[in-house]
Amino acid sequence: MNFFEHQDKARQNTQQLIGLFALSIAVMVVAIYIAALFLFRLAPRTWWNPGLFLSVAGVTTIAIALASVYKILYLRQGGSIIAQELGGRLLLPEMADEQGRQLLNIVEEMAIASGISVPEVYLLESEQGINAFAAGFSPNDAVIGVTRGSLQHLSRDELQGVIGHEFSHILNGDMRLNLRLMGLLHGILFIYLAGELLWRWRVRSSSEDKGLPLWAFGLALMAIGGIGLLCGRLIKAAVSRQREFLADASAVQFTRNPDGMTGVLKKLQQMDSRLITPGAEAASHMFFGNALKPSFWEDMFATHPPLAERIRRVGGLNARDLAAMPSPMRRPSHSQDGLTMGFAGGGNSTAVTPEQIVNQVGSVAPEHFAHAQALLAQLPESLRLGVREQQSATAIAFALALDTENPQVRERQITWLTQVQPPELVEKTLEFSREISQLDPSLRLPLVDLTIPALRQTSAKECQRLCKCVQGLVTARGSLSLWDFVLQLVLWYRLQPCINPASTTTVEFTSIEQIWSDCILVLSALARVGQSQPDEIAYAFRSGVFRLPGAGQQEKPDAPVACNFADIKKSIERLRLASPKLKQALVDACAHTVLLDNKVTPSEADLLRAIAMTLDCPIPPFLNSQRGFPKPKQSSAK
């Protein structure tokens, strides 16, 4: 399955989850009804009382629903809330030890390789077991949590396997499903908590109470809540087990290193993976390994497959299996069509088809991972350190907006920046601009992503001010270049978790008719990039339009429509609400528009990746073996 099929599968699992949740509520309603019969001394004389049953069903359903809705709304704050509930602290580069810095480097490498923003990393300092989790609603707001025990006991390759496993959950839509599962099951757990409350009030009951005392009814609710807890475990197991196998396989596919994953799983057999935090029960389905204390019930209702089976599946992969693994990079060897900007594999450029672009969404190949490692290793030290510090990251964002070709335009931008920013920040911006001017243009987008964790540490107001300042620099230029558009679009999208943390995207559009005009607008922008002649622009535009489903039944303009940054931004906001299948069709149409002339210019690559990432469809970096990284000596000497 590709990225979009995984997203559809996650939606189907959500529907299955709701069905199992409704069934669990029905079981609990019946159990509470029977307890109420004894409470009011109606049983065993009678077992059916319609009025009582309706009252119990109504109160129970409303209580569970309210508790679930409360938790779901609470979780809308994002994965950082879960990390903090589990005892995690945000791992900042300046406060990290050697083990922490290694973890941050691995996360950065994987993020650049997969084309998503660098997730925030939380360290569960008090947890000595080997475990990790990923949480969030989309790849753009994901966080990763890792226990201290993982840093202490795992090698770099093993830790890389764990992070690759968690990135699979990020890319395959598992995180949103896990958060919904946590929210819904909180309602079932509420019954147990209500019973516990009544049980603690038992001292208030007297021997003169008629019928069953409240404390006994509370004990019954706790027992019924225990049934709900088991139902919750069953739901978690039904949803999570196969996805853990998939995440293990994806981690191996990302790194082509089964020994790393096997080593982790074998250490889990010998050591402990459980957590001591009270929140482990609610989040047990989100972890890399079993987070709960082993028991008979845990073995029966485990959220994770047996370790022996996971080891057998991963450890059974040999060199031939790895070579046979589907790779979005792979292409038949007889193809001789080289692109100006192709995907590098083993040092050889290969042609790229639109189908490969679609298959690469949400995927990571070893070539991309090696590219990310090389990028981080070759960045000048000033930039490498600057992306991790808040003020320097802001200066880098400003530097990326400065013109590097026209001195007059650049001077006009600097004059404007001096009027709105302090002198030390302007000076840093100019220093970073000189460094960035020596880099390959294809490294600009990864550099933006590297700054995001530091930029998100500011307030929502500061993030908005940053975006407005970048817009001001673009305005001072006097015209909107393609890179200006891409930079504004990516910064706006990446900083959304900070600017509007409670916002989440849900599917609202399932037919192409609902988003047709938005698709036309986006394809119009792409067609104008990389083409100079009107007939070539029109041909590229029509090639993309006819890839859209139902194009024959829709009204199609002969030429691209006029559009600006504001129009495209509004269209992309609507397209983010489309179903995964519609997003797949749009990405395919975009790829056919861009790749029509058998060349991918840096501008086309930037815009294609920017549009795809804002649709929550991350595309890995475009690689080119003919254009290497700048040498450190050259970049540092400037």
PDB file of C-alpha atoms in Angstrom, residues 377-479:
ATOM      1  CA  ALA A 377      27.291  16.928   7.878  1.00  0.00           C
ATOM      2  CA  GLN A 378      28.078  19.475   5.147  1.00  0.00           C
ATOM      3  CA  LEU A 379      26.162  22.460   6.513  1.00  0.00           C
ATOM      4  CA  PRO A 380      28.450  25.237   7.757  1.00  0.00           C
ATOM      5  CA  GLU A 381      28.786  25.116  11.514  1.00  0.00           C
ATOM      6  CA  SER A 382      27.192  28.554  11.898  1.00  0.00           C
ATOM      7  CA  LEU A 383      24.016  27.359  10.157  1.00  0.00           C
ATOM      8  CA  ARG A 384      24.097  23.984  11.901  1.00  0.00           C
ATOM      9  CA  LEU A 385      24.100  25.689  15.293  1.00  0.00           C
ATOM     10  CA  GLY A 386      21.904  28.579  14.205  1.00  0.00           C
ATOM     11  CA  VAL A 387      18.859  26.493  13.262  1.00  0.00           C
ATOM     12  CA  ARG A 388      18.649  25.263  16.855  1.00  0.00           C
ATOM     13  CA  GLU A 389      18.622  28.679  18.534  1.00  0.00           C
ATOM     14  CA  GLN A 390      15.486  30.816  18.454  1.00  0.00           C
ATOM     15  CA  GLN A 391      16.909  34.207  17.427  1.00  0.00           C
ATOM     16  CA  SER A 392      19.324  32.660  14.935  1.00  0.00           C
ATOM     17  CA  ALA A 393      16.541  30.549  13.413  1.00  0.00           C
ATOM     18  CA  THR A 394      14.517  33.737  12.937  1.00  0.00           C
ATOM     19  CA  ALA A 395      17.501  35.394  11.269  1.00  0.00           C
ATOM     20  CA  ILE A 396      17.901  32.387   8.936  1.00  0.00           C
ATOM     21  CA  ALA A 397      14.230  32.663   7.932  1.00  0.00           C
ATOM     22  CA  PHE A 398      14.766  36.348   7.122  1.00  0.00           C
ATOM     23  CA  ALA A 399      17.994  35.564   5.262  1.00  0.00           C
ATOM     24  CA  LEU A 400      16.170  33.081   3.037  1.00  0.00           C
ATOM     25  CA  ALA A 401      13.830  35.916   1.962  1.00  0.00           C
ATOM     26  CA  LEU A 402      16.656  38.293   0.936  1.00  0.00           C
ATOM     27  CA  ASP A 403      17.408  38.753  -2.750  1.00  0.00           C
ATOM     28  CA  THR A 404      20.808  37.336  -3.755  1.00  0.00           C
ATOM     29  CA  GLU A 405      20.948  38.575  -7.370  1.00  0.00           C
ATOM     30  CA  ASN A 406      19.888  42.240  -7.449  1.00  0.00           C
ATOM     31  CA  PRO A 407      21.918  44.494  -5.097  1.00  0.00           C
ATOM     32  CA  GLN A 408      19.390  47.324  -5.306  1.00  0.00           C
ATOM     33  CA  VAL A 409      16.491  45.074  -4.316  1.00  0.00           C
ATOM     34  CA  ARG A 410      18.575  43.552  -1.528  1.00  0.00           C
ATOM     35  CA  GLU A 411      19.485  46.995  -0.172  1.00  0.00           C
ATOM     36  CA  ARG A 412      15.816  47.981  -0.197  1.00  0.00           C
ATOM     37  CA  GLN A 413      14.922  44.847   1.794  1.00  0.00           C
ATOM     38  CA  ILE A 414      17.697  45.455   4.334  1.00  0.00           C
ATOM     39  CA  THR A 415      16.565  49.053   4.806  1.00  0.00           C
ATOM     40  CA  TRP A 416      13.036  47.877   5.532  1.00  0.00           C
ATOM     41  CA  LEU A 417      14.268  45.128   7.908  1.00  0.00           C
ATOM     42  CA  THR A 418      16.358  47.667   9.838  1.00  0.00           C
ATOM     43  CA  GLN A 419      13.232  49.687  10.533  1.00  0.00           C
ATOM     44  CA  VAL A 420      11.302  46.798  12.115  1.00  0.00           C
ATOM     45  CA  GLN A 421      13.972  44.585  13.744  1.00  0.00           C
ATOM     46  CA  PRO A 422      16.786  45.216  16.266  1.00  0.00           C
ATOM     47  CA  PRO A 423      20.297  45.790  14.855  1.00  0.00           C
ATOM     48  CA  GLU A 424      21.756  42.537  16.223  1.00  0.00           C
ATOM     49  CA  LEU A 425      19.075  40.489  14.457  1.00  0.00           C
ATOM     50  CA  VAL A 426      19.670  42.363  11.188  1.00  0.00           C
ATOM     51  CA  GLU A 427      23.409  41.686  11.492  1.00  0.00           C
ATOM     52  CA  LYS A 428      22.792  37.986  12.046  1.00  0.00           C
ATOM     53  CA  THR A 429      20.470  37.939   9.041  1.00  0.00           C
ATOM     54  CA  LEU A 430      23.189  39.370   6.810  1.00  0.00           C
ATOM     55  CA  GLU A 431      25.782  36.893   8.118  1.00  0.00           C
ATOM     56  CA  PHE A 432      23.497  33.938   7.464  1.00  0.00           C
ATOM     57  CA  SER A 433      22.545  35.330   4.057  1.00  0.00           C
ATOM     58  CA  ARG A 434      26.197  35.210   2.982  1.00  0.00           C
ATOM     59  CA  GLU A 435      26.417  31.568   4.115  1.00  0.00           C
ATOM     60  CA  ILE A 436      23.160  30.589   2.419  1.00  0.00           C
ATOM     61  CA  SER A 437      24.178  32.200  -0.872  1.00  0.00           C
ATOM     62  CA  GLN A 438      26.959  29.584  -1.118  1.00  0.00           C
ATOM     63  CA  LEU A 439      24.565  26.648  -0.730  1.00  0.00           C
ATOM     64  CA  ASP A 440      22.885  24.698  -3.467  1.00  0.00           C
ATOM     65  CA  PRO A 441      19.333  26.036  -4.002  1.00  0.00           C
ATOM     66  CA  SER A 442      17.896  22.560  -3.386  1.00  0.00           C
ATOM     67  CA  LEU A 443      18.985  22.833   0.265  1.00  0.00           C
ATOM     68  CA  ARG A 444      16.796  25.828   1.042  1.00  0.00           C
ATOM     69  CA  LEU A 445      13.660  23.840   1.888  1.00  0.00           C
ATOM     70  CA  PRO A 446      15.478  21.417   4.228  1.00  0.00           C
ATOM     71  CA  LEU A 447      17.076  24.449   5.894  1.00  0.00           C
ATOM     72  CA  VAL A 448      13.625  25.941   6.503  1.00  0.00           C
ATOM     73  CA  ASP A 449      12.484  22.676   8.103  1.00  0.00           C
ATOM     74  CA  LEU A 450      15.521  22.605  10.373  1.00  0.00           C
ATOM     75  CA  THR A 451      14.552  25.992  11.812  1.00  0.00           C
ATOM     76  CA  ILE A 452      10.959  24.990  12.657  1.00  0.00           C
ATOM     77  CA  PRO A 453      11.526  23.398  16.122  1.00  0.00           C
ATOM     78  CA  ALA A 454      13.277  26.563  17.354  1.00  0.00           C
ATOM     79  CA  LEU A 455      10.697  28.875  15.761  1.00  0.00           C
ATOM     80  CA  ARG A 456       7.841  26.945  17.376  1.00  0.00           C
ATOM     81  CA  GLN A 457       9.233  27.670  20.825  1.00  0.00           C
ATOM     82  CA  THR A 458       7.976  31.234  20.497  1.00  0.00           C
ATOM     83  CA  SER A 459       4.424  32.373  21.171  1.00  0.00           C
ATOM     84  CA  ALA A 460       1.660  32.321  18.568  1.00  0.00           C
ATOM     85  CA  LYS A 461       1.940  36.110  18.344  1.00  0.00           C
ATOM     86  CA  GLU A 462       5.681  35.899  17.615  1.00  0.00           C
ATOM     87  CA  CYS A 463       5.112  33.246  14.919  1.00  0.00           C
ATOM     88  CA  GLN A 464       2.538  35.481  13.259  1.00  0.00           C
ATOM     89  CA  ARG A 465       4.950  38.404  13.484  1.00  0.00           C
ATOM     90  CA  LEU A 466       7.657  36.296  11.832  1.00  0.00           C
ATOM     91  CA  CYS A 467       5.361  35.407   8.924  1.00  0.00           C
ATOM     92  CA  LYS A 468       4.367  39.059   8.513  1.00  0.00           C
ATOM     93  CA  CYS A 469       8.002  40.139   8.545  1.00  0.00           C
ATOM     94  CA  VAL A 470       8.887  37.629   5.820  1.00  0.00           C
ATOM     95  CA  GLN A 471       5.924  38.950   3.859  1.00  0.00           C
ATOM     96  CA  GLY A 472       7.267  42.469   4.389  1.00  0.00           C
ATOM     97  CA  LEU A 473      10.643  41.484   2.948  1.00  0.00           C
ATOM     98  CA  VAL A 474       8.883  39.993  -0.076  1.00  0.00           C
ATOM     99  CA  THR A 475       6.838  43.165  -0.501  1.00  0.00           C
ATOM    100  CA  ALA A 476       9.995  45.287  -0.268  1.00  0.00           C
ATOM    101  CA  ARG A 477      11.363  43.322  -3.223  1.00  0.00           C
ATOM    102  CA  GLY A 478       8.605  44.820  -5.391  1.00  0.00           C
ATOM    103  CA  SER A 479       7.616  41.525  -7.044  1.00  0.00           C
TER     104      SER A 479
END
